[in-house]
mmCIF file of C-alpha atoms in Angstrom:
data_model
loop_
_atom_site.group_PDB
_atom_site.id
_atom_site.type_symbol
_atom_site.label_atom_id
_atom_site.label_comp_id
_atom_site.label_asym_id
_atom_site.label_seq_id
_atom_site.Cartn_x
_atom_site.Cartn_y
_atom_site.Cartn_z
ATOM 1 C CA MET A 15 -25.598 -14.499 35.783
ATOM 2 C CA PRO A 16 -22.034 -14.784 35.739
ATOM 3 C CA PRO A 17 -20.621 -11.074 34.366
ATOM 4 C CA THR A 18 -19.427 -10.521 31.103
ATOM 5 C CA PRO A 19 -15.676 -11.552 30.381
ATOM 6 C CA GLN A 20 -13.127 -8.947 29.672
ATOM 7 C CA PRO A 21 -10.690 -8.665 26.952
ATOM 8 C CA ASP A 22 -7.369 -10.048 28.443
ATOM 9 C CA PHE A 23 -5.033 -7.112 27.392
ATOM 10 C CA SER A 24 -2.109 -8.843 28.830
ATOM 11 C CA ALA A 25 -1.434 -10.439 25.490
ATOM 12 C CA PRO A 26 0.694 -8.727 22.841
ATOM 13 C CA THR A 27 -1.191 -7.096 20.223
ATOM 14 C CA ILE A 28 -0.925 -8.843 17.191
ATOM 15 C CA VAL A 29 0.284 -6.781 13.716
ATOM 16 C CA VAL A 30 0.268 -8.813 10.594
ATOM 17 C CA GLY A 31 3.158 -8.051 7.932
ATOM 18 C CA ALA A 32 6.365 -6.338 8.718
ATOM 19 C CA GLY A 33 6.190 -3.156 5.939
ATOM 20 C CA PRO A 34 6.002 0.326 6.864
ATOM 21 C CA HIS A 35 3.041 0.978 7.919
ATOM 22 C CA GLY A 36 3.333 -2.364 10.291
ATOM 23 C CA LEU A 37 6.358 -1.101 11.860
ATOM 24 C CA ALA A 38 5.297 2.121 12.095
ATOM 25 C CA ALA A 39 2.346 0.658 14.214
ATOM 26 C CA ALA A 40 4.471 -1.611 16.450
ATOM 27 C CA ALA A 41 6.683 1.064 17.429
ATOM 28 C CA LEU A 42 3.973 3.330 18.636
ATOM 29 C CA LEU A 43 2.325 0.500 20.171
ATOM 30 C CA ASN A 44 4.976 -0.132 22.189
ATOM 31 C CA ARG A 45 5.915 3.214 22.966
ATOM 32 C CA SER A 46 2.118 3.656 24.520
ATOM 33 C CA GLY A 47 2.544 0.765 26.451
ATOM 34 C CA GLU A 48 1.086 -1.726 24.418
ATOM 35 C CA PRO A 49 3.332 -4.930 23.921
ATOM 36 C CA THR A 50 3.888 -5.666 20.574
ATOM 37 C CA VAL A 51 4.536 -9.519 18.327
ATOM 38 C CA ILE A 52 4.600 -8.391 14.188
ATOM 39 C CA LEU A 53 3.951 -12.118 12.432
ATOM 40 C CA GLU A 54 5.888 -11.536 8.700
ATOM 41 C CA ARG A 55 5.299 -14.206 6.423
ATOM 42 C CA SER A 56 8.763 -13.410 3.865
ATOM 43 C CA ASP A 57 12.245 -13.863 6.005
ATOM 44 C CA ARG A 58 12.844 -10.215 6.285
ATOM 45 C CA ALA A 59 11.068 -6.884 6.979
ATOM 46 C CA GLY A 60 10.443 -5.188 3.983
ATOM 47 C CA ALA A 61 10.511 -7.870 2.260
ATOM 48 C CA SER A 62 7.935 -6.430 -0.507
ATOM 49 C CA TRP A 63 10.182 -3.028 -0.771
ATOM 50 C CA ALA A 64 13.534 -5.539 -1.328
ATOM 51 C CA GLN A 65 11.619 -7.081 -3.936
ATOM 52 C CA ARG A 66 10.816 -4.219 -6.324
ATOM 53 C CA TYR A 67 13.159 -3.226 -9.487
ATOM 54 C CA GLY A 68 16.568 -2.271 -8.884
ATOM 55 C CA HIS A 69 16.501 1.304 -9.470
ATOM 56 C CA LEU A 70 13.277 2.107 -7.964
ATOM 57 C CA ARG A 71 13.099 5.403 -6.037
ATOM 58 C CA LEU A 72 10.369 6.755 -3.841
ATOM 59 C CA HIS A 73 7.804 9.353 -5.081
ATOM 60 C CA THR A 74 7.617 11.656 -1.928
ATOM 61 C CA THR A 75 10.652 12.879 -0.315
ATOM 62 C CA ALA A 76 13.091 11.836 2.433
ATOM 63 C CA GLY A 77 11.237 14.088 5.269
ATOM 64 C CA THR A 78 7.398 13.189 3.991
ATOM 65 C CA SER A 79 8.946 9.342 3.564
ATOM 66 C CA LYS A 80 10.170 8.753 7.401
ATOM 67 C CA LEU A 81 8.230 6.792 9.985
ATOM 68 C CA PRO A 82 7.548 7.875 13.456
ATOM 69 C CA GLY A 83 10.861 8.093 16.257
ATOM 70 C CA LEU A 84 13.234 7.654 13.208
ATOM 71 C CA SER A 85 14.581 10.448 10.156
ATOM 72 C CA VAL A 86 15.991 8.519 7.103
ATOM 73 C CA PRO A 87 19.157 9.163 7.211
ATOM 74 C CA ARG A 88 20.314 12.612 5.225
ATOM 75 C CA GLN A 89 22.788 10.590 2.609
ATOM 76 C CA ALA A 90 20.062 8.777 1.006
ATOM 77 C CA GLY A 91 19.144 12.559 -0.035
ATOM 78 C CA PRO A 92 15.665 13.831 -1.450
ATOM 79 C CA TRP A 93 14.763 10.743 -3.532
ATOM 80 C CA VAL A 94 15.637 7.959 -1.681
ATOM 81 C CA SER A 95 16.590 4.642 -3.379
ATOM 82 C CA ARG A 96 14.769 1.062 -2.747
ATOM 83 C CA ASP A 97 18.411 -0.337 -1.481
ATOM 84 C CA ASP A 98 18.659 2.953 1.334
ATOM 85 C CA TYR A 99 15.075 2.753 1.951
ATOM 86 C CA VAL A 100 15.037 -1.119 2.816
ATOM 87 C CA ARG A 101 18.421 -0.416 5.163
ATOM 88 C CA TYR A 102 16.488 2.448 6.727
ATOM 89 C CA LEU A 103 13.287 -0.270 7.614
ATOM 90 C CA GLU A 104 15.609 -2.560 8.824
ATOM 91 C CA HIS A 105 17.267 -0.086 11.260
ATOM 92 C CA TYR A 106 13.943 0.735 11.909
ATOM 93 C CA VAL A 107 13.050 -2.190 13.263
ATOM 94 C CA ALA A 108 16.575 -2.210 15.348
ATOM 95 C CA HIS A 109 16.411 1.039 16.910
ATOM 96 C CA HIS A 110 12.662 0.409 18.175
ATOM 97 C CA ARG A 111 13.463 -2.905 19.411
ATOM 98 C CA LEU A 112 10.643 -4.600 17.685
ATOM 99 C CA ASP A 113 9.496 -7.958 17.915
ATOM 100 C CA VAL A 114 9.361 -9.173 14.045
ATOM 101 C CA ARG A 115 8.415 -12.756 14.057
ATOM 102 C CA VAL A 116 9.724 -13.761 10.352
ATOM 103 C CA ALA A 117 8.569 -16.834 8.176
ATOM 104 C CA THR A 118 5.530 -17.105 10.366
ATOM 105 C CA PRO A 119 2.465 -16.919 7.791
ATOM 106 C CA VAL A 120 -0.855 -16.324 9.287
ATOM 107 C CA GLN A 121 -3.449 -18.031 7.664
ATOM 108 C CA ARG A 122 -6.678 -16.781 8.836
ATOM 109 C CA ILE A 123 -7.882 -14.167 11.681
ATOM 110 C CA GLU A 124 -11.069 -15.212 13.296
ATOM 111 C CA ARG A 125 -13.030 -14.734 16.513
ATOM 112 C CA ALA A 126 -12.256 -16.143 20.323
ATOM 113 C CA GLU A 127 -14.512 -17.959 21.613
ATOM 114 C CA PRO A 128 -16.900 -16.181 24.079
ATOM 115 C CA GLY A 129 -16.005 -16.422 27.622
ATOM 116 C CA SER A 130 -12.099 -17.192 26.366
ATOM 117 C CA GLY A 131 -10.958 -13.384 27.518
ATOM 118 C CA ALA A 132 -9.187 -13.102 23.763
ATOM 119 C CA GLN A 133 -10.704 -10.821 21.311
ATOM 120 C CA TRP A 134 -9.395 -12.448 18.487
ATOM 121 C CA LEU A 135 -7.546 -16.104 17.302
ATOM 122 C CA VAL A 136 -4.697 -15.449 14.787
ATOM 123 C CA HIS A 137 -4.224 -18.926 12.956
ATOM 124 C CA THR A 138 -0.277 -19.475 12.389
ATOM 125 C CA PRO A 139 1.253 -22.812 10.579
ATOM 126 C CA ASP A 140 2.570 -22.964 14.296
ATOM 127 C CA GLY A 141 -1.044 -23.009 15.328
ATOM 128 C CA PRO A 142 -3.284 -20.001 17.013
ATOM 129 C CA VAL A 143 -1.918 -17.088 18.829
ATOM 130 C CA ALA A 144 -4.986 -15.979 21.028
ATOM 131 C CA THR A 145 -4.939 -11.310 21.153
ATOM 132 C CA GLY A 146 -6.983 -8.595 22.514
ATOM 133 C CA ALA A 147 -6.497 -6.458 19.191
ATOM 134 C CA VAL A 148 -5.122 -7.207 15.815
ATOM 135 C CA VAL A 149 -3.307 -4.442 13.045
ATOM 136 C CA VAL A 150 -3.306 -6.172 9.423
ATOM 137 C CA ALA A 151 -0.876 -4.451 7.643
ATOM 138 C CA THR A 152 -0.215 -6.765 4.754
ATOM 139 C CA GLY A 153 -1.061 -3.621 2.707
ATOM 140 C CA ARG A 154 -2.754 -2.396 -0.506
ATOM 141 C CA CYS A 155 -0.167 -3.457 -3.021
ATOM 142 C CA HIS A 156 -0.008 -7.471 -1.163
ATOM 143 C CA THR A 157 -0.772 -9.331 -4.389
ATOM 144 C CA PRO A 158 0.045 -8.292 -8.242
ATOM 145 C CA ASN A 159 -2.885 -7.905 -9.959
ATOM 146 C CA LEU A 160 -2.341 -9.253 -13.919
ATOM 147 C CA PRO A 161 -5.942 -8.608 -16.254
ATOM 148 C CA HIS A 162 -7.576 -11.703 -17.570
ATOM 149 C CA TRP A 163 -7.449 -10.360 -21.061
ATOM 150 C CA PRO A 164 -8.784 -12.759 -23.837
ATOM 151 C CA GLY A 165 -6.315 -15.171 -25.717
ATOM 152 C CA ARG A 166 -3.512 -14.629 -22.583
ATOM 153 C CA SER A 167 -2.708 -18.440 -22.013
ATOM 154 C CA THR A 168 -1.956 -18.385 -26.468
ATOM 155 C CA PHE A 169 1.128 -15.341 -26.180
ATOM 156 C CA THR A 170 4.199 -16.747 -27.486
ATOM 157 C CA GLY A 171 6.356 -14.110 -26.121
ATOM 158 C CA THR A 172 6.946 -13.090 -22.592
ATOM 159 C CA LEU A 173 4.896 -11.746 -20.194
ATOM 160 C CA LEU A 174 5.042 -10.629 -16.743
ATOM 161 C CA HIS A 175 3.798 -8.330 -13.787
ATOM 162 C CA SER A 176 6.045 -5.454 -12.989
ATOM 163 C CA ALA A 177 6.159 -7.131 -9.447
ATOM 164 C CA HIS A 178 8.624 -9.678 -11.490
ATOM 165 C CA TYR A 179 10.403 -6.558 -13.327
ATOM 166 C CA ARG A 180 14.163 -6.233 -11.535
ATOM 167 C CA SER A 181 16.295 -4.530 -13.770
ATOM 168 C CA PRO A 182 16.753 -3.164 -18.041
ATOM 169 C CA GLY A 183 19.789 -5.613 -18.519
ATOM 170 C CA PRO A 184 17.804 -8.708 -19.871
ATOM 171 C CA TYR A 185 15.386 -6.732 -22.132
ATOM 172 C CA ARG A 186 18.633 -4.960 -24.276
ATOM 173 C CA GLY A 187 18.048 -5.332 -27.932
ATOM 174 C CA ARG A 188 14.140 -6.752 -27.533
ATOM 175 C CA ASP A 189 11.063 -4.900 -28.423
ATOM 176 C CA VAL A 190 9.085 -4.187 -24.938
ATOM 177 C CA LEU A 191 5.649 -3.344 -24.677
ATOM 178 C CA VAL A 192 4.170 -1.958 -20.785
ATOM 179 C CA VAL A 193 0.855 -1.957 -19.643
ATOM 180 C CA GLY A 194 -0.032 1.216 -17.855
ATOM 181 C CA ALA A 195 0.653 3.962 -16.896
ATOM 182 C CA GLY A 196 1.337 5.079 -13.418
ATOM 183 C CA ASN A 197 4.089 5.248 -11.870
ATOM 184 C CA SER A 198 5.512 2.149 -12.010
ATOM 185 C CA GLY A 199 4.736 1.962 -15.347
ATOM 186 C CA THR A 200 5.739 4.945 -16.742
ATOM 187 C CA GLU A 201 9.087 5.107 -14.880
ATOM 188 C CA ILE A 202 10.370 1.327 -16.078
ATOM 189 C CA ALA A 203 9.269 2.439 -19.644
ATOM 190 C CA SER A 204 11.832 5.420 -20.022
ATOM 191 C CA VAL A 205 14.619 3.646 -18.150
ATOM 192 C CA LEU A 206 13.977 0.642 -20.566
ATOM 193 C CA ALA A 207 13.959 3.268 -23.531
ATOM 194 C CA GLY A 208 17.707 4.707 -22.163
ATOM 195 C CA ALA A 209 19.292 1.358 -21.351
ATOM 196 C CA GLY A 210 18.944 -0.420 -24.785
ATOM 197 C CA ALA A 211 15.552 -1.658 -25.594
ATOM 198 C CA GLU A 212 15.469 -1.564 -29.688
ATOM 199 C CA ARG A 213 11.630 0.110 -29.379
ATOM 200 C CA VAL A 214 9.174 0.435 -26.121
ATOM 201 C CA ARG A 215 5.579 1.415 -26.301
ATOM 202 C CA ILE A 216 3.579 2.249 -23.628
ATOM 203 C CA ALA A 217 -0.191 1.192 -23.442
ATOM 204 C CA VAL A 218 -1.970 3.667 -21.776
ATOM 205 C CA ARG A 219 -6.213 3.433 -20.846
ATOM 206 C CA THR A 220 -6.570 6.680 -19.259
ATOM 207 C CA PRO A 221 -4.295 9.723 -19.601
ATOM 208 C CA PRO A 222 -2.500 10.163 -16.713
ATOM 209 C CA ASN A 223 -2.087 13.410 -14.932
ATOM 210 C CA ILE A 224 1.770 13.985 -14.777
ATOM 211 C CA LEU A 225 3.779 16.562 -12.809
ATOM 212 C CA PRO A 226 7.073 17.345 -12.699
ATOM 213 C CA ARG A 227 8.963 15.968 -9.727
ATOM 214 C CA SER A 228 11.657 18.837 -9.315
ATOM 215 C CA SER A 229 10.684 19.224 -5.673
ATOM 216 C CA ALA A 230 8.500 18.696 -2.360
ATOM 217 C CA ARG A 231 5.492 20.994 -3.376
ATOM 218 C CA TRP A 232 3.224 19.151 -4.662
ATOM 219 C CA HIS A 233 2.643 16.929 -1.721
ATOM 220 C CA ALA A 234 2.598 20.161 -0.417
ATOM 221 C CA ALA A 235 0.007 21.445 -2.158
ATOM 222 C CA GLY A 236 -2.060 18.115 -1.624
ATOM 223 C CA ARG A 237 -1.587 18.756 2.168
ATOM 224 C CA LEU A 238 -2.961 22.685 1.854
ATOM 225 C CA THR A 239 -5.979 22.077 -0.072
ATOM 226 C CA GLU A 240 -7.336 19.394 1.126
ATOM 227 C CA ALA A 241 -10.471 21.440 3.021
ATOM 228 C CA LEU A 242 -11.243 23.188 -0.409
ATOM 229 C CA PRO A 243 -13.985 22.221 -2.799
ATOM 230 C CA LEU A 244 -12.899 18.908 -5.185
ATOM 231 C CA ALA A 245 -13.713 21.070 -8.705
ATOM 232 C CA TRP A 246 -11.496 23.545 -7.742
ATOM 233 C CA ARG A 247 -8.633 21.246 -6.716
ATOM 234 C CA ASP A 248 -9.321 19.689 -9.956
ATOM 235 C CA ARG A 249 -8.937 22.832 -12.135
ATOM 236 C CA THR A 250 -6.306 24.455 -10.594
ATOM 237 C CA SER A 251 -4.547 20.559 -11.145
ATOM 238 C CA LEU A 252 -5.515 20.812 -14.589
ATOM 239 C CA LEU A 253 -3.504 23.953 -14.609
ATOM 240 C CA THR A 254 -0.558 23.244 -13.083
ATOM 241 C CA GLN A 255 -0.459 20.604 -15.615
ATOM 242 C CA ARG A 256 -0.851 22.536 -18.420
ATOM 243 C CA LEU A 257 2.334 25.180 -17.192
ATOM 244 C CA ALA A 258 4.197 22.706 -16.394
ATOM 245 C CA VAL A 259 3.880 19.531 -18.561
ATOM 246 C CA PRO A 260 4.365 19.615 -22.513
ATOM 247 C CA ASP A 261 1.421 18.756 -24.491
ATOM 248 C CA LEU A 262 2.378 15.394 -25.823
ATOM 249 C CA THR A 263 -0.995 14.995 -28.113
ATOM 250 C CA SER A 264 0.906 14.907 -30.877
ATOM 251 C CA ARG A 265 2.482 11.559 -29.731
ATOM 252 C CA GLY A 266 0.029 10.264 -28.647
ATOM 253 C CA LEU A 267 -0.793 10.970 -25.440
ATOM 254 C CA PRO A 268 -3.318 13.504 -24.829
ATOM 255 C CA ARG A 269 -3.850 15.615 -22.429
ATOM 256 C CA PRO A 270 -6.531 14.185 -19.153
ATOM 257 C CA ARG A 271 -10.037 15.357 -18.972
ATOM 258 C CA THR A 272 -10.070 14.455 -15.484
ATOM 259 C CA GLY A 273 -8.323 16.255 -12.257
ATOM 260 C CA LEU A 274 -6.219 14.244 -10.437
ATOM 261 C CA TYR A 275 -8.130 14.895 -7.242
ATOM 262 C CA THR A 276 -11.670 13.022 -8.899
ATOM 263 C CA ARG A 277 -9.085 10.410 -9.811
ATOM 264 C CA ASN A 278 -7.601 10.010 -6.595
ATOM 265 C CA ALA A 279 -11.340 10.047 -4.877
ATOM 266 C CA ARG A 280 -12.768 7.683 -7.619
ATOM 267 C CA GLU A 281 -9.839 5.035 -8.443
ATOM 268 C CA GLY A 282 -7.414 5.329 -5.567
ATOM 269 C CA VAL A 283 -4.771 6.711 -8.267
ATOM 270 C CA ASN A 284 -2.274 9.619 -7.653
ATOM 271 C CA PRO A 285 -0.480 11.280 -10.309
ATOM 272 C CA VAL A 286 2.523 10.381 -12.430
ATOM 273 C CA LEU A 287 5.831 12.249 -11.198
ATOM 274 C CA ASP A 288 7.795 12.633 -14.168
ATOM 275 C CA HIS A 289 10.822 11.320 -14.251
ATOM 276 C CA GLY A 290 12.611 11.542 -17.564
ATOM 277 C CA PHE A 291 9.520 9.769 -19.223
ATOM 278 C CA VAL A 292 7.803 13.012 -20.786
ATOM 279 C CA ALA A 293 11.137 13.621 -22.272
ATOM 280 C CA ALA A 294 11.532 10.003 -23.610
ATOM 281 C CA VAL A 295 7.887 10.461 -25.386
ATOM 282 C CA ARG A 296 8.754 13.806 -26.652
ATOM 283 C CA SER A 297 11.773 12.255 -28.024
ATOM 284 C CA GLY A 298 10.120 9.024 -29.613
ATOM 285 C CA ARG A 299 12.092 6.784 -27.305
ATOM 286 C CA VAL A 300 8.380 5.549 -25.823
ATOM 287 C CA GLU A 301 5.653 5.108 -28.109
ATOM 288 C CA PRO A 302 2.065 5.437 -25.949
ATOM 289 C CA VAL A 303 -0.349 3.510 -27.524
ATOM 290 C CA ALA A 304 -4.167 2.521 -26.820
ATOM 291 C CA ALA A 305 -5.115 -0.230 -24.015
ATOM 292 C CA VAL A 306 -4.672 -3.405 -24.648
ATOM 293 C CA GLN A 307 -7.770 -5.421 -25.524
ATOM 294 C CA ALA A 308 -7.206 -9.287 -25.926
ATOM 295 C CA PHE A 309 -3.540 -11.874 -26.918
ATOM 296 C CA ASP A 310 -3.585 -13.900 -30.036
ATOM 297 C CA GLY A 311 -0.525 -16.039 -30.091
ATOM 298 C CA PRO A 312 2.331 -13.797 -30.868
ATOM 299 C CA ASP A 313 0.131 -10.773 -31.192
ATOM 300 C CA VAL A 314 -1.206 -8.085 -29.101
ATOM 301 C CA VAL A 315 -4.372 -6.525 -29.732
ATOM 302 C CA LEU A 316 -5.158 -2.987 -28.963
ATOM 303 C CA ALA A 317 -8.657 -1.058 -28.270
ATOM 304 C CA ASP A 318 -8.029 0.377 -31.441
ATOM 305 C CA GLY A 319 -7.552 -2.547 -33.735
ATOM 306 C CA THR A 320 -3.838 -1.585 -33.980
ATOM 307 C CA ARG A 321 -1.423 -5.239 -33.829
ATOM 308 C CA LEU A 322 1.594 -5.623 -32.393
ATOM 309 C CA ARG A 323 4.442 -8.149 -32.032
ATOM 310 C CA PRO A 324 6.562 -7.305 -29.005
ATOM 311 C CA ASP A 325 9.324 -9.243 -27.349
ATOM 312 C CA THR A 326 7.914 -8.929 -24.120
ATOM 313 C CA VAL A 327 4.870 -7.503 -22.392
ATOM 314 C CA ILE A 328 5.473 -5.840 -19.006
ATOM 315 C CA ALA A 329 1.767 -5.618 -16.729
ATOM 316 C CA ALA A 330 2.306 -2.460 -14.556
ATOM 317 C CA THR A 331 -1.519 -2.936 -14.002
ATOM 318 C CA GLY A 332 -1.166 -2.692 -9.685
ATOM 319 C CA TYR A 333 -1.717 -4.545 -7.111
ATOM 320 C CA ARG A 334 -4.638 -6.471 -4.915
ATOM 321 C CA ALA A 335 -4.983 -6.413 -1.273
ATOM 322 C CA ASN A 336 -5.799 -10.169 -1.521
ATOM 323 C CA LEU A 337 -7.781 -10.228 2.155
ATOM 324 C CA HIS A 338 -10.239 -12.391 1.902
ATOM 325 C CA ASP A 339 -8.622 -16.159 2.707
ATOM 326 C CA LEU A 340 -7.395 -13.719 6.272
ATOM 327 C CA VAL A 341 -10.654 -12.064 6.849
ATOM 328 C CA GLY A 342 -13.341 -12.602 4.356
ATOM 329 C CA PRO A 343 -15.617 -14.334 6.552
ATOM 330 C CA LEU A 344 -15.983 -11.782 9.349
ATOM 331 C CA GLY A 345 -18.247 -9.348 7.105
ATOM 332 C CA VAL A 346 -15.807 -6.598 7.128
ATOM 333 C CA LEU A 347 -14.771 -5.975 3.845
ATOM 334 C CA ASP A 348 -16.939 -4.637 1.159
ATOM 335 C CA GLU A 349 -17.494 -6.129 -2.856
ATOM 336 C CA ALA A 350 -13.848 -4.912 -4.051
ATOM 337 C CA GLY A 351 -11.859 -7.199 -1.331
ATOM 338 C CA GLN A 352 -11.422 -3.417 0.819
ATOM 339 C CA PRO A 353 -11.243 -2.605 4.321
ATOM 340 C CA LEU A 354 -15.296 -1.261 5.294
ATOM 341 C CA ALA A 355 -13.354 0.407 8.001
ATOM 342 C CA VAL A 356 -9.324 1.533 8.242
ATOM 343 C CA GLY A 357 -6.907 3.175 10.342
ATOM 344 C CA ALA A 358 -8.263 3.727 13.989
ATOM 345 C CA ARG A 359 -11.959 3.354 13.243
ATOM 346 C CA ASN A 360 -13.261 -0.413 13.878
ATOM 347 C CA HIS A 361 -16.285 -2.226 11.803
ATOM 348 C CA PRO A 362 -19.053 -2.809 14.096
ATOM 349 C CA ALA A 363 -18.516 -6.661 14.170
ATOM 350 C CA ALA A 364 -14.844 -6.548 14.185
ATOM 351 C CA PRO A 365 -14.066 -4.774 17.603
ATOM 352 C CA ARG A 366 -10.537 -4.155 18.148
ATOM 353 C CA LEU A 367 -9.228 -5.421 14.602
ATOM 354 C CA TYR A 368 -7.971 -2.366 12.534
ATOM 355 C CA PHE A 369 -6.440 -1.859 9.210
ATOM 356 C CA ALA A 370 -3.799 -0.158 7.812
ATOM 357 C CA GLY A 371 -2.113 0.618 4.495
ATOM 358 C CA TYR A 372 -5.010 0.744 2.344
ATOM 359 C CA THR A 373 -5.405 4.501 0.919
ATOM 360 C CA ASN A 374 -3.532 5.951 -0.993
ATOM 361 C CA PRO A 375 -3.960 9.579 -0.298
ATOM 362 C CA LEU A 376 -2.589 12.421 -2.309
ATOM 363 C CA THR A 377 -0.072 13.622 0.486
ATOM 364 C CA GLY A 378 1.446 9.980 0.495
ATOM 365 C CA VAL A 379 1.773 6.599 1.718
ATOM 366 C CA LEU A 380 4.225 6.703 4.136
ATOM 367 C CA ARG A 381 3.423 9.975 5.664
ATOM 368 C CA GLN A 382 0.271 8.090 5.947
ATOM 369 C CA ALA A 383 1.634 5.261 7.945
ATOM 370 C CA GLY A 384 2.530 7.224 10.736
ATOM 371 C CA ILE A 385 -0.818 9.099 11.131
ATOM 372 C CA GLU A 386 -2.635 5.578 11.179
ATOM 373 C CA ALA A 387 -0.805 4.396 13.407
ATOM 374 C CA ARG A 388 -0.551 6.920 15.927
ATOM 375 C CA ALA A 389 -4.399 6.972 15.310
ATOM 376 C CA ILE A 390 -4.170 3.031 16.153
ATOM 377 C CA ALA A 391 -2.373 3.244 19.417
ATOM 378 C CA HIS A 392 -4.410 6.327 20.796
ATOM 379 C CA ALA A 393 -7.436 4.328 20.344
ATOM 380 C CA LEU A 394 -6.444 0.792 22.031
ATOM 381 C CA ARG A 395 -5.526 3.189 24.500
ATOM 382 C CA ARG A 396 -8.619 4.898 25.033
ATOM 383 C CA GLU A 397 -10.159 1.097 24.901
ATOM 384 C CA LYS A 398 -8.274 -0.269 27.005
ATOM 385 C CA ALA A 399 -9.091 3.240 29.712
ATOM 386 C CA ARG A 400 -12.688 2.761 29.039
ATOM 387 C CA THR A 401 -12.702 -1.058 30.102
ATOM 388 C CA THR A 402 -10.667 -0.976 32.890
ATOM 389 C CA LEU A 403 -12.914 1.563 34.190
ATOM 390 C CA ARG A 404 -15.860 -0.798 33.675
ATOM 391 C CA LEU A 405 -13.163 -3.499 35.772
ATOM 392 C CA PRO A 406 -15.088 -4.050 38.994
ATOM 393 C CA ARG A 407 -12.974 -2.319 42.137
ATOM 394 C CA LEU A 408 -11.079 -4.605 44.044
ATOM 395 C CA GLY A 409 -12.834 -5.705 47.648
ATOM 396 C CA ASP A 410 -16.470 -6.102 46.072
ATOM 397 C CA ARG A 411 -18.288 -9.182 45.666
ATOM 398 C CA THR A 412 -18.138 -9.427 41.810
ATOM 399 C CA THR A 413 -14.299 -9.446 42.515
ATOM 400 C CA ASP A 414 -13.818 -11.685 45.213
ATOM 401 C CA ALA A 415 -16.359 -14.277 42.714
ATOM 402 C CA PHE A 416 -13.710 -13.714 40.056
ATOM 403 C CA LYS A 417 -10.965 -14.925 42.377
ATOM 404 C CA LYS A 418 -13.081 -17.857 43.675
ATOM 405 C CA GLY A 419 -14.085 -19.090 39.775
ATOM 406 C CA HIS A 420 -18.093 -18.668 40.696
ATOM 407 C CA ALA A 421 -20.479 -15.933 40.374
ATOM 408 C CA PRO A 422 -22.124 -14.107 43.171
ATOM 409 C CA SER A 423 -25.167 -15.192 44.692
#
């Protein structure tokens, strides 16, 4: 019978997405001798970072935000700005000589035909690309998630997702409601309140776990306590918050009842690192209110029955990975649309298909980019070595048959 075709590892590994996880994966694959091509839908590497609001600063320090093989420049400071990080990503591409094909969106990934020698076909507008391995790195923050609130289409004010918010200037003298008390929502609310907005309220469904952003010790604590019981870590985190953050209950923001480790494990939510939000709430410049329940013409209806009439609603309500069109038919996603296997692990039905950037660890997403990149590069090297060992030795009858194009008798 014919020999089993082996995957063709001579074709470049395809990395989908030129954000931090994709760039890190490509850099380490190239370093390990695996040729790699990055396909990016936009016109530049790091485009998703370049499109964020101008006053954004990373919530991890420069030392924990670097990618493998290149440090963030010292002059960027401890809390790196959006523009400095975009420049760092562009420098990373040049430093590692990464092959980034911009304006090349990937439409879908499907299994290659048996016997073709390829494992996957990566479909682009220019046609399919055959490859032995794919790293999907489009990220968990790919598509803005705007809830389908009842009556949303009737709202007569301005409604936008935080992905489309750029700066506080257009909101001077305006009544603004920010929805969502994560890091983006709290940062936007506090900046608006200090930049001339007439009134700023923030709709809160679950009180956030807030920690000071005065040093890197909070991320270091996350790394050091990973092996401890969850209940112990939660109690410690809640005690830390009581000692370090003023009680804002009288201002409409009670202390959280759930520890930050449990929230991260259950919901993938990280704590809010304070960047002026606590002071803005204490002074009354930012007013916490109940969660949004519905819209009704000019009004926003809250869960406690209160009606507000803001000029603008900014929904800092998170993002979706939006992987269904890309890999949905492959059976590698869970009910929420998240990959069933991430990092160096493969789904049993999808060998050599990797997903990087779909977790939100307390130790830092950008630090995780390097961890996952190293693991994927190691996994592919190991797989290539195993496959090479399985190939027939030169001179035996099976190899001679490959050369002649037919099976041995």
